[in-house]
PDB file of C-alpha atoms in Angstrom:
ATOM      1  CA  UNK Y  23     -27.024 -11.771  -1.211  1.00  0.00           C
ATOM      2  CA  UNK Y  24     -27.438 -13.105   2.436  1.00  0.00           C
ATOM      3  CA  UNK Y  25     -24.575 -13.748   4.459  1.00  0.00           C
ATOM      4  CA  UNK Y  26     -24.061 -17.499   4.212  1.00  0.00           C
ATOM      5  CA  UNK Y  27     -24.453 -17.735   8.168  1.00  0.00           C
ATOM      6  CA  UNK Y  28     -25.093 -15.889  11.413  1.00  0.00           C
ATOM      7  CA  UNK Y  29     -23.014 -16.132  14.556  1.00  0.00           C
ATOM      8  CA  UNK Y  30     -23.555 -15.354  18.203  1.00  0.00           C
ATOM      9  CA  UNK Y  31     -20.032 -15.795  20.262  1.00  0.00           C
ATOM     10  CA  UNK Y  32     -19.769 -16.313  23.863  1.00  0.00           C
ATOM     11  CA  UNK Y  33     -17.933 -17.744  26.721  1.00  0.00           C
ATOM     12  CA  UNK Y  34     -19.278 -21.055  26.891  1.00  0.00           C
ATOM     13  CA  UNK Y  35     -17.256 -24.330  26.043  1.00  0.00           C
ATOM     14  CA  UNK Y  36     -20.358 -25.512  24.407  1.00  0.00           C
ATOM     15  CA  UNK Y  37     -20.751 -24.259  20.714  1.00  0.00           C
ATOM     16  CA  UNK Y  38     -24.485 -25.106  19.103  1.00  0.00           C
ATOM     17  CA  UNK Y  39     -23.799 -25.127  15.512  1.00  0.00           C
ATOM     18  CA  UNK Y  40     -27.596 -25.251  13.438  1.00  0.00           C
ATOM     19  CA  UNK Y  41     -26.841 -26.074   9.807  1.00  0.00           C
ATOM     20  CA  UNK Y  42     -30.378 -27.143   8.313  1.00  0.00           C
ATOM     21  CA  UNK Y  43     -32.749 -23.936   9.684  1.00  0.00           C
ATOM     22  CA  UNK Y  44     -31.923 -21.721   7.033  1.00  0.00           C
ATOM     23  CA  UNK Y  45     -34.402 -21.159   4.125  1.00  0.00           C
ATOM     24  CA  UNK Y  46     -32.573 -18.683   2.034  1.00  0.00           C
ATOM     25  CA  UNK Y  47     -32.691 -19.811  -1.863  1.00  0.00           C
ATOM     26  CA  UNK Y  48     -30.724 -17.088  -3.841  1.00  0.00           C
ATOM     27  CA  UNK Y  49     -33.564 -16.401  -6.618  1.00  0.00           C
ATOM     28  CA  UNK Y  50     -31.166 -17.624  -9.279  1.00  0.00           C
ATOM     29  CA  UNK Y  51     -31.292 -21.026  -7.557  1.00  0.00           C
ATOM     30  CA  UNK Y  52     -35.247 -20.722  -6.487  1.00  0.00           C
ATOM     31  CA  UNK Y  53     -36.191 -20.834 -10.445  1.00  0.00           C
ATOM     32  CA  UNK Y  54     -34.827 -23.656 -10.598  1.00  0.00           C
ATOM     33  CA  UNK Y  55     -36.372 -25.351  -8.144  1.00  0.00           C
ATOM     34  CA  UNK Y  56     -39.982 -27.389  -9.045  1.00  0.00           C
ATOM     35  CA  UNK Y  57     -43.099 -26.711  -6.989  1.00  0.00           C
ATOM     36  CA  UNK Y  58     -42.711 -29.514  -4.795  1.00  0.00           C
ATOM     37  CA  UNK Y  59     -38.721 -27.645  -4.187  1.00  0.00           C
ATOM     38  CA  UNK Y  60     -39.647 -24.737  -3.449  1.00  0.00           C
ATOM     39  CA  UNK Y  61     -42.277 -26.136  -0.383  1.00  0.00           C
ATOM     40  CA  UNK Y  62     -38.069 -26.472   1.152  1.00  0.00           C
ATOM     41  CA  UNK Y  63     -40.230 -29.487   3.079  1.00  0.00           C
ATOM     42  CA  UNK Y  64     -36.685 -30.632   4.605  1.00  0.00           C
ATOM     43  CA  UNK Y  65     -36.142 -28.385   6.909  1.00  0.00           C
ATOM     44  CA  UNK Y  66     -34.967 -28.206   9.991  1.00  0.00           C
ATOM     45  CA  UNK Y  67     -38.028 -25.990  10.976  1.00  0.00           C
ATOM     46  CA  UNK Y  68     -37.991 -23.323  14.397  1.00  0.00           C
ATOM     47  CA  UNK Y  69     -34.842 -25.617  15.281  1.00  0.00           C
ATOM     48  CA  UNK Y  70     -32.781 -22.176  15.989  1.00  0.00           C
ATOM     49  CA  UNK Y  71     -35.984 -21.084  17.811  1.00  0.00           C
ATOM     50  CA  UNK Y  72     -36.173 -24.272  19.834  1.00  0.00           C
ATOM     51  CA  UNK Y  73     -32.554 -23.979  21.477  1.00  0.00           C
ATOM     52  CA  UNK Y  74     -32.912 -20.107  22.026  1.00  0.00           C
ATOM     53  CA  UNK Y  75     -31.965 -19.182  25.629  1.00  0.00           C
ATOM     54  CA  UNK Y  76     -31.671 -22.831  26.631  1.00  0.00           C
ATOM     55  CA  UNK Y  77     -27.947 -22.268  27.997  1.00  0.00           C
ATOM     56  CA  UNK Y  78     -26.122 -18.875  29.163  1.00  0.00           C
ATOM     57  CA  UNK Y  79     -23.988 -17.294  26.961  1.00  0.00           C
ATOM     58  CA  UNK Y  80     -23.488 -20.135  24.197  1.00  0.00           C
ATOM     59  CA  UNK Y  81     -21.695 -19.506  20.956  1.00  0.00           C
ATOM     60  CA  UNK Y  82     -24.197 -20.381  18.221  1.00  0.00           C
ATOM     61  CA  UNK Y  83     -23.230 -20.596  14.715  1.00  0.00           C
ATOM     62  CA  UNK Y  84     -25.998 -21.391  11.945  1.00  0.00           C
ATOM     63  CA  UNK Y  85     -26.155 -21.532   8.121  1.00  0.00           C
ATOM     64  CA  UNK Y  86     -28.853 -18.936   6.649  1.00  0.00           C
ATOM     65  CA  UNK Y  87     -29.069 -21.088   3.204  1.00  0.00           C
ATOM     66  CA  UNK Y  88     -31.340 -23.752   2.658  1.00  0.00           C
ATOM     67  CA  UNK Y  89     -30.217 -27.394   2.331  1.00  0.00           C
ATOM     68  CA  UNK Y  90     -31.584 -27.303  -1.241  1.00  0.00           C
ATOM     69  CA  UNK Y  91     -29.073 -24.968  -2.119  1.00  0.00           C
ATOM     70  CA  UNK Y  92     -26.310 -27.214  -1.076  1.00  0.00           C
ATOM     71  CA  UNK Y  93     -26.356 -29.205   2.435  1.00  0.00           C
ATOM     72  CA  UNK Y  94     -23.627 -28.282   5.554  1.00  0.00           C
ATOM     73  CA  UNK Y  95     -24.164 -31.112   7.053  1.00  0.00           C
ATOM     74  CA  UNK Y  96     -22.475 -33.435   3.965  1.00  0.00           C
ATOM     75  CA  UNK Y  97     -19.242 -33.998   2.841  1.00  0.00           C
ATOM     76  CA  UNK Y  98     -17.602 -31.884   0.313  1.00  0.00           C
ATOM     77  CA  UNK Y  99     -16.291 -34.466  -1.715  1.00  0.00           C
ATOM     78  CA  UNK Y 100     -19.748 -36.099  -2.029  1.00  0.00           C
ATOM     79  CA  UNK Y 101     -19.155 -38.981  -0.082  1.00  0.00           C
ATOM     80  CA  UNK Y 102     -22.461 -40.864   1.520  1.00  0.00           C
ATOM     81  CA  UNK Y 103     -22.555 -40.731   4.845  1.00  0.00           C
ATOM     82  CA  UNK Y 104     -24.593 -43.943   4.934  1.00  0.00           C
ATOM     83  CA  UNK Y 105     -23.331 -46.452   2.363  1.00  0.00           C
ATOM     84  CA  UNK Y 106     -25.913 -48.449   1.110  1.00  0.00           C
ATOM     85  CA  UNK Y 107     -28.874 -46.708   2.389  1.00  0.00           C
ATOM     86  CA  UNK Y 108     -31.100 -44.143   1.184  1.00  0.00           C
ATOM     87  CA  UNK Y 109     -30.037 -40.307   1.573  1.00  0.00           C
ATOM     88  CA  UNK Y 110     -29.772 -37.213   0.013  1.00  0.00           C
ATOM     89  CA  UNK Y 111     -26.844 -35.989  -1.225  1.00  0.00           C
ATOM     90  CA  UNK Y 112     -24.313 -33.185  -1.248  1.00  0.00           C
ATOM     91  CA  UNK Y 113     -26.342 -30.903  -3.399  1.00  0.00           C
ATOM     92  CA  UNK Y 114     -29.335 -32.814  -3.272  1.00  0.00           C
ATOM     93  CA  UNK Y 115     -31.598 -33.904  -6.468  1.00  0.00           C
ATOM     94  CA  UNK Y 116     -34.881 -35.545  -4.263  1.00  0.00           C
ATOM     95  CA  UNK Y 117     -36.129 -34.779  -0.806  1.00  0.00           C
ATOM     96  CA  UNK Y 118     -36.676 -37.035   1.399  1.00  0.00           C
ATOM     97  CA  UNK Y 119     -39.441 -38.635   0.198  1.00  0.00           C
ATOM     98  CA  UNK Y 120     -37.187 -39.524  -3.005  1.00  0.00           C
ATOM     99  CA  UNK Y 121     -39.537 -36.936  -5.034  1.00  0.00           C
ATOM    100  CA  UNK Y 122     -37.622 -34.613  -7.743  1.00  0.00           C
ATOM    101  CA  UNK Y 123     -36.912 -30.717  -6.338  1.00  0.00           C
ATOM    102  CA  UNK Y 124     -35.931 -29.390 -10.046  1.00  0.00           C
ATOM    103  CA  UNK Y 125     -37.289 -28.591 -12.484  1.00  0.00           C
ATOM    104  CA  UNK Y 126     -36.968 -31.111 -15.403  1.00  0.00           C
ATOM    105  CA  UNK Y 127     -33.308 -30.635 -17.323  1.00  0.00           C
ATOM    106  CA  UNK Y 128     -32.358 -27.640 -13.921  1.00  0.00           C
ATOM    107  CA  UNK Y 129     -30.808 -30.150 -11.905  1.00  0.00           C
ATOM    108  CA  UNK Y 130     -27.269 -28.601 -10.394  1.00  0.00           C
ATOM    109  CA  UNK Y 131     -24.360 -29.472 -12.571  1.00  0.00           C
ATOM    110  CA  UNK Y 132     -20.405 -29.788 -11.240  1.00  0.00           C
ATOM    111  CA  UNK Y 133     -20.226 -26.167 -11.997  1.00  0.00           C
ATOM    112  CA  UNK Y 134     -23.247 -25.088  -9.851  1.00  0.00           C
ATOM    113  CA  UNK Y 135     -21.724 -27.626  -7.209  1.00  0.00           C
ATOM    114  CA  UNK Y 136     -18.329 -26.164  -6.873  1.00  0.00           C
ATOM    115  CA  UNK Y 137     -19.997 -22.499  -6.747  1.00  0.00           C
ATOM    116  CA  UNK Y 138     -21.931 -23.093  -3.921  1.00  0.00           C
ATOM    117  CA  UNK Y 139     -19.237 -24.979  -2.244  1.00  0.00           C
ATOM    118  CA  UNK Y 140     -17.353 -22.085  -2.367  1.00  0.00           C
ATOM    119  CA  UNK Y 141     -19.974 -19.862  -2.090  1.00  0.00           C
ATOM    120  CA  UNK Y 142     -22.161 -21.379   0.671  1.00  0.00           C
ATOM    121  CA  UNK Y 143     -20.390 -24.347   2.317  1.00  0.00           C
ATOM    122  CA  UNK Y 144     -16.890 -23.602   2.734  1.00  0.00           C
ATOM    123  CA  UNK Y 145     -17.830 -20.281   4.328  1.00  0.00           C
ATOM    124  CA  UNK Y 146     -20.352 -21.668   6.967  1.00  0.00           C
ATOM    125  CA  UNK Y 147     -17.669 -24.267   7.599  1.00  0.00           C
ATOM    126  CA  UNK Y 148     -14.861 -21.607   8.250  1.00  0.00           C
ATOM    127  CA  UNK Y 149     -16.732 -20.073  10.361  1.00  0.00           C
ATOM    128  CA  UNK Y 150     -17.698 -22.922  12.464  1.00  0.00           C
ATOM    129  CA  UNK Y 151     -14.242 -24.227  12.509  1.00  0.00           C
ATOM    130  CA  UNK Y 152     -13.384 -20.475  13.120  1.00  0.00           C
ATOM    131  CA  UNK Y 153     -15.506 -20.687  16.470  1.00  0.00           C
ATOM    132  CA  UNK Y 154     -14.459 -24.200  17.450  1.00  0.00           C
ATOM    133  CA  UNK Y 155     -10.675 -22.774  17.727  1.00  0.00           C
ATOM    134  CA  UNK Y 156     -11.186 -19.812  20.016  1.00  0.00           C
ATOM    135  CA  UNK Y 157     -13.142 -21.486  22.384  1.00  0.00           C
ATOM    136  CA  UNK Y 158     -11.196 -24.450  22.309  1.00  0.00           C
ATOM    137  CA  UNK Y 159      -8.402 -22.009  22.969  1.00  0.00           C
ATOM    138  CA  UNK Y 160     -10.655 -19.980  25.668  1.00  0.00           C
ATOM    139  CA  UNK Y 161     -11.069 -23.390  27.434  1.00  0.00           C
ATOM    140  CA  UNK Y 162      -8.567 -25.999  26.428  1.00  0.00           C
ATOM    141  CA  UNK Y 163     -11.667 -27.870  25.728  1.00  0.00           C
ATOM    142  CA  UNK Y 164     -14.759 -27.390  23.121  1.00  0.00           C
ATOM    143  CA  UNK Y 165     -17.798 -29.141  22.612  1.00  0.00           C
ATOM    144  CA  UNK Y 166     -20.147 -29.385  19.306  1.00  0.00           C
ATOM    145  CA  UNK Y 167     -23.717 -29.952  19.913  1.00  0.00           C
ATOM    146  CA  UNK Y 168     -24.923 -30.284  16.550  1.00  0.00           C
ATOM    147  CA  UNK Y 169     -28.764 -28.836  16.419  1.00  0.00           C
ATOM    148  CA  UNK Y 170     -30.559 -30.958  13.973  1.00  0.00           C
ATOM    149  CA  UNK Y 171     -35.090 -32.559  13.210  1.00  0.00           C
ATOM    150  CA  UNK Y 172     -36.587 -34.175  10.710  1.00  0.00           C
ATOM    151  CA  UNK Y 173     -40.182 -36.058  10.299  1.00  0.00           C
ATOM    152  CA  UNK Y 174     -40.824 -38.999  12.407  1.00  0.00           C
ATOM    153  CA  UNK Y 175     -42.271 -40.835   9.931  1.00  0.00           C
ATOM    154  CA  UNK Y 176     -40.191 -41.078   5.970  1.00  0.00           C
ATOM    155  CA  UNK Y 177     -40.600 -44.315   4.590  1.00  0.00           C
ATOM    156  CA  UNK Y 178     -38.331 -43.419   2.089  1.00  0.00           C
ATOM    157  CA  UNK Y 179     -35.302 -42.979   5.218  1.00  0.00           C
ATOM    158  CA  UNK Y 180     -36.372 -45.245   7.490  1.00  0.00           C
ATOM    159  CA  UNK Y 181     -38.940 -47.718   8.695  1.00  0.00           C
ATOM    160  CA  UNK Y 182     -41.532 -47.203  11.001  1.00  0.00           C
ATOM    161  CA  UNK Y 183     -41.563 -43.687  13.365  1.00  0.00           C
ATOM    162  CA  UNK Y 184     -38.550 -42.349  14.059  1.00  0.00           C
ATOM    163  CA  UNK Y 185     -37.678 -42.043  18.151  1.00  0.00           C
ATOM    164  CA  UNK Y 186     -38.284 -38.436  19.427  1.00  0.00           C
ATOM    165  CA  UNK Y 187     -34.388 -38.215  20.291  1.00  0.00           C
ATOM    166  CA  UNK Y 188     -31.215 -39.473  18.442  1.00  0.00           C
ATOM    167  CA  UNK Y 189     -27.929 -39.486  19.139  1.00  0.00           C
ATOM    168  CA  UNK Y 190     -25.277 -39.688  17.205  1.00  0.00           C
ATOM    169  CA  UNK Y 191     -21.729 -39.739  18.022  1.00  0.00           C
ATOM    170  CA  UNK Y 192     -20.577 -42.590  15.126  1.00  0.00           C
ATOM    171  CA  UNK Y 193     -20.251 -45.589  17.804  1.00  0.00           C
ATOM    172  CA  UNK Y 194     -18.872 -43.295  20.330  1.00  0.00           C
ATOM    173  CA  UNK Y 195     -15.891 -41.443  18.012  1.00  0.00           C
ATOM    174  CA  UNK Y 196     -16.744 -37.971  18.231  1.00  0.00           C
ATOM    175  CA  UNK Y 197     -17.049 -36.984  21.975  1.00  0.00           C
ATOM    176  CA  UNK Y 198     -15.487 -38.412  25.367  1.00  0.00           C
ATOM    177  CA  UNK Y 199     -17.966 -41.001  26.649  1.00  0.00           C
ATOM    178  CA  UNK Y 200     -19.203 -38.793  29.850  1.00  0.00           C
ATOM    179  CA  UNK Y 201     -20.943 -36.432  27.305  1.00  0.00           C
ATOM    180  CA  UNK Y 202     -22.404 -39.230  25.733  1.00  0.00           C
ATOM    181  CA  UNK Y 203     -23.702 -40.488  28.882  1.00  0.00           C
ATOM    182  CA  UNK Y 204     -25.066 -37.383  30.078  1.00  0.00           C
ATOM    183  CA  UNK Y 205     -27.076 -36.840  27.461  1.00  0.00           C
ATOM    184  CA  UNK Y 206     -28.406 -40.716  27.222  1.00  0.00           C
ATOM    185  CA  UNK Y 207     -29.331 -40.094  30.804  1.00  0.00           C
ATOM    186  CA  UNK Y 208     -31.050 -36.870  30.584  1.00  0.00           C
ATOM    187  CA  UNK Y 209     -33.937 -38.274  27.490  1.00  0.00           C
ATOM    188  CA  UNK Y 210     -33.490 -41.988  29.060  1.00  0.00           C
ATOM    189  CA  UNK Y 211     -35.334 -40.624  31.881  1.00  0.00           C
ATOM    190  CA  UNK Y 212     -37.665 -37.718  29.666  1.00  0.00           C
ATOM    191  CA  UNK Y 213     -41.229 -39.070  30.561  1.00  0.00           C
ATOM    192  CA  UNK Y 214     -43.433 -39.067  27.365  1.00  0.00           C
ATOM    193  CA  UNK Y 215     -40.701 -39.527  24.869  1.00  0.00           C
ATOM    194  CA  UNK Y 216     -38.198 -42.594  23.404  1.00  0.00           C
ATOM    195  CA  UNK Y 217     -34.769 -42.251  22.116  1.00  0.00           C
ATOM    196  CA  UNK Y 218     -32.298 -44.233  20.403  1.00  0.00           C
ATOM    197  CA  UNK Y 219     -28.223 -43.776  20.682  1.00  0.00           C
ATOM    198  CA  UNK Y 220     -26.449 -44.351  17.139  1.00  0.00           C
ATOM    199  CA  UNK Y 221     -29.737 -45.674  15.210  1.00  0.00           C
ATOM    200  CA  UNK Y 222     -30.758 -44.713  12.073  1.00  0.00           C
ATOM    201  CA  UNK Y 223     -28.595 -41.451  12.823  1.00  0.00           C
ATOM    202  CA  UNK Y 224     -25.271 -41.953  13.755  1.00  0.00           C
ATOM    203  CA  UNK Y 225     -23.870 -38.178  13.529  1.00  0.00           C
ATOM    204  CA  UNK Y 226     -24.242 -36.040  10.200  1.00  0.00           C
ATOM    205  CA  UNK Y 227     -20.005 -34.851   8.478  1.00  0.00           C
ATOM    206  CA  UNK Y 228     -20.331 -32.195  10.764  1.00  0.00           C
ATOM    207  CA  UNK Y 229     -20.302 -34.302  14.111  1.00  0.00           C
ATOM    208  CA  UNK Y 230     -17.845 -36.489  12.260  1.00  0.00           C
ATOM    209  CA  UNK Y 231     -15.423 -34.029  10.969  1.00  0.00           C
ATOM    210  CA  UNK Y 232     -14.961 -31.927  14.139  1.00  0.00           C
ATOM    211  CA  UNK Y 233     -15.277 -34.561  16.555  1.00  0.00           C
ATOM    212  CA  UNK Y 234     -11.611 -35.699  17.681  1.00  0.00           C
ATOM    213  CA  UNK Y 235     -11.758 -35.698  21.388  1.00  0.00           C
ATOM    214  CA  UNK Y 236      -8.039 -36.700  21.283  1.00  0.00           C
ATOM    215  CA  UNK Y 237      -7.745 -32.938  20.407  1.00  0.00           C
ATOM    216  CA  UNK Y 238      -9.748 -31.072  22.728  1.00  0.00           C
ATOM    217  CA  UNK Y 239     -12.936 -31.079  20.727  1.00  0.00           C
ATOM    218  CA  UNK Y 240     -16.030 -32.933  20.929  1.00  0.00           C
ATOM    219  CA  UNK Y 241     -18.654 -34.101  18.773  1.00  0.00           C
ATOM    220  CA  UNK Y 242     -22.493 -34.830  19.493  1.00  0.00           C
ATOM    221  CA  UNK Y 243     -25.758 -34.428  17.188  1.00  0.00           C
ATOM    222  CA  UNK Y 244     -29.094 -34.729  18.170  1.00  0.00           C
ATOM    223  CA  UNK Y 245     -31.829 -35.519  15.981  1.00  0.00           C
ATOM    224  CA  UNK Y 246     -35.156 -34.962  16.891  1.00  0.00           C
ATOM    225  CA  UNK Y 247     -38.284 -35.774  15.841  1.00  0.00           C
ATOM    226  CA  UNK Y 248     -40.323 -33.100  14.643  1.00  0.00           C
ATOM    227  CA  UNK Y 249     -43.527 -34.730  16.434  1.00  0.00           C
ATOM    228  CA  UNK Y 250     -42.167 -33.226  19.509  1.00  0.00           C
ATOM    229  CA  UNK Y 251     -42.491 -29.444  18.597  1.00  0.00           C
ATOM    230  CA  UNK Y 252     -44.258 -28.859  15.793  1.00  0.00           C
ATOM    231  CA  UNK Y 253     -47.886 -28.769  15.222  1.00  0.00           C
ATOM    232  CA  UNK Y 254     -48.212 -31.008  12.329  1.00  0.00           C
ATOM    233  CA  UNK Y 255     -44.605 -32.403  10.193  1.00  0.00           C
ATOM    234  CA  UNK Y 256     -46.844 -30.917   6.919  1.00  0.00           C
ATOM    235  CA  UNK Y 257     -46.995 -27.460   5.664  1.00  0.00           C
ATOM    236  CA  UNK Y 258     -47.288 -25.039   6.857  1.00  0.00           C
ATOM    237  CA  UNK Y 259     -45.004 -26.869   9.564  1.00  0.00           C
ATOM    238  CA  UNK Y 260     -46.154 -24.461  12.439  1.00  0.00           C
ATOM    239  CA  UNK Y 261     -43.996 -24.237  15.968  1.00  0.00           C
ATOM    240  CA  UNK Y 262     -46.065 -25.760  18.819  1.00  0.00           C
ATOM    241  CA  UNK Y 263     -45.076 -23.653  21.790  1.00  0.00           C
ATOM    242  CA  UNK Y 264     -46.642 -25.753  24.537  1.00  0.00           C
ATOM    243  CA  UNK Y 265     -44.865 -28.965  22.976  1.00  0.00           C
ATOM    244  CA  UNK Y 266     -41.728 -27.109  22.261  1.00  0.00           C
ATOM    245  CA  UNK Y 267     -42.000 -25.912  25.854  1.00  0.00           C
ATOM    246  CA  UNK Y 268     -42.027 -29.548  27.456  1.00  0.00           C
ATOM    247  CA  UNK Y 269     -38.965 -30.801  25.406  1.00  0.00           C
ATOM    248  CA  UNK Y 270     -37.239 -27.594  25.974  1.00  0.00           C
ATOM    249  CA  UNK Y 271     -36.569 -28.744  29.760  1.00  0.00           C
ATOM    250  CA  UNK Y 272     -34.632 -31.954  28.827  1.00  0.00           C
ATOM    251  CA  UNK Y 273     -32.881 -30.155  25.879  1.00  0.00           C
ATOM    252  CA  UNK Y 274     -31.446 -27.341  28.746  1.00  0.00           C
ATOM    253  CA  UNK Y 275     -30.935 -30.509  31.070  1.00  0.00           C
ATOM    254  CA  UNK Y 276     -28.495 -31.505  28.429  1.00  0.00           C
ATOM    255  CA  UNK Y 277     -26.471 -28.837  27.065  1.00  0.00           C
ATOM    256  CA  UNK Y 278     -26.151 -27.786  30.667  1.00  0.00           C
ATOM    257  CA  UNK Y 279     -24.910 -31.543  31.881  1.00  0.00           C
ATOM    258  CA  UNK Y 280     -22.673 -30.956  29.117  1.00  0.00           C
ATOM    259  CA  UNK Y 281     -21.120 -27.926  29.721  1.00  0.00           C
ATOM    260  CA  UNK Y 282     -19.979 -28.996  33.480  1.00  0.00           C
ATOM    261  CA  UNK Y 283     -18.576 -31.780  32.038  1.00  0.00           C
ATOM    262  CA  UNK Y 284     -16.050 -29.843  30.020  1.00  0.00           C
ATOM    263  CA  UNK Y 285     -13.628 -28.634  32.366  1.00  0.00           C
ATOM    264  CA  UNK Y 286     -12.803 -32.689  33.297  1.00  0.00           C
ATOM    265  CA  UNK Y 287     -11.708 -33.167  29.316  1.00  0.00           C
ATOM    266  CA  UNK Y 288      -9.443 -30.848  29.096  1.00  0.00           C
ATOM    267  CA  UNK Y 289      -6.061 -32.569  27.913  1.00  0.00           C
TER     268      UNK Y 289
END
């Protein structure tokens, strides 16, 4: 079987942690999975790709299995992130158009759940966590930039199109409000594109979880749209270099605004 994630370490205080990129279905779990699954449509396609090279020497840490399988970025107790609104859950039984991925009577039980918690989930998180400690320890200071895209246009999510960046930081609880600024001012001033700060997305369990600046370690997630790097948000969901190559500038702008920011927080 795959390792349940891949990490890169380095020196930076900025750790990019990618938790939707992987498409790795075990075959046991692919079977299961109805045609319109196994198209693994949510993805957080070329996302890895995207942020490759965009800042020296950055720890990266990203889960190889596909959100299908069961999703990183949600609680482990199974609690919504988003009361009240339409999502997809811990292990989830729709995508996001609200359209089945099993086949009929394969859905995941509570004992597939708890395997792939301990199979998939807890691992990527121990690793992450894992990585969030040393440099945190390197640094007195560490900062999550959670890597994440999605289609600007789901009904089923959200109305209307979705702007090409959002932030999340849950009303300003996960990261010290001069890393929230930076980054509003870097795609508040990205000709060609909108953005939104705590919209629709206001940070995934990851960004929430690890994000207590009181402790040395801050939060952020960006969600972008996947208008602004892909060549069409339908199969077979192709990487559009020259697009990817425009918003690449603002996303180094960013991380690197970001990282000079982190020797002021340390406590």
């Amino acid at each position: 079987m795959t390792a349940p994630y891949e990490i890169h370490r380095g020196t930076s205080p900025v750790i990019l942690a990618f938790p939707h990129t992987g498409t790795d279905v075990p075959p046991g779990i692919a079977d299961r999975l109805n045609d319109n699954g196994r198209i693994l449509a949510d993805t957080d396609w070329h996302i890895h790709r995207l942020y490759d090279g965009l800042l020296d020497d950055v720890t990266t840490v990203r889960a190889t299995f596909h959100r299908y399988v069961i999703d990183a970025n949600r609680d482990p107790e199974g609690v919504s992130l988003y009361p009240g609104q339409n999502t997809t859950g811990l292990v989830p039984e729709t995508d996001f158009d609200g359209k089945p991925i099993w086949k009929d009577g394969q859905a995941p039980d509570e004992a597939d759940i708890a395997a792939r918690l301990r199979d998939f989930h807890a691992p990527y998180h121990a690793a992450l966590a894992a990585e969030i400690e040393r440099v945190r320890a390197n640094h007195g200071v560490a900062i999550l930039y959670d890597c994440h895209s999605i289609r600007s246009h789901i009904p089923f999510l959200f109305e209307g199109k979705l702007p090409d960046f959002n932030i999340g930081t849950d009303m300003g609880k996960t990261c010290d409000g001069a890393i929230e600024q930076a980054t509003l001012t870097v795609v508040e001033a990205a000709q060609g594109y909108d953005s939104v700060l705590n919209g629709r997305f206001k940070g995934g369990w990851t960004t929430r979880h690890y994000g207590r600046p009181e402790t040395g370690v801050h939060a952020i997630q960006m969600e972008l749209a996947q208008s602004t790097h892909l060549q069409t948000e339908t199969p077979p969901f192709a990487y559009d270099s020259a697009k990817a190559d425009r918003l690449r500038i603002h996303l180094k702008d960013i991380l690197v605004r970001i990282e000079q920011i982190a020797p002021g927080l340390k406590r």
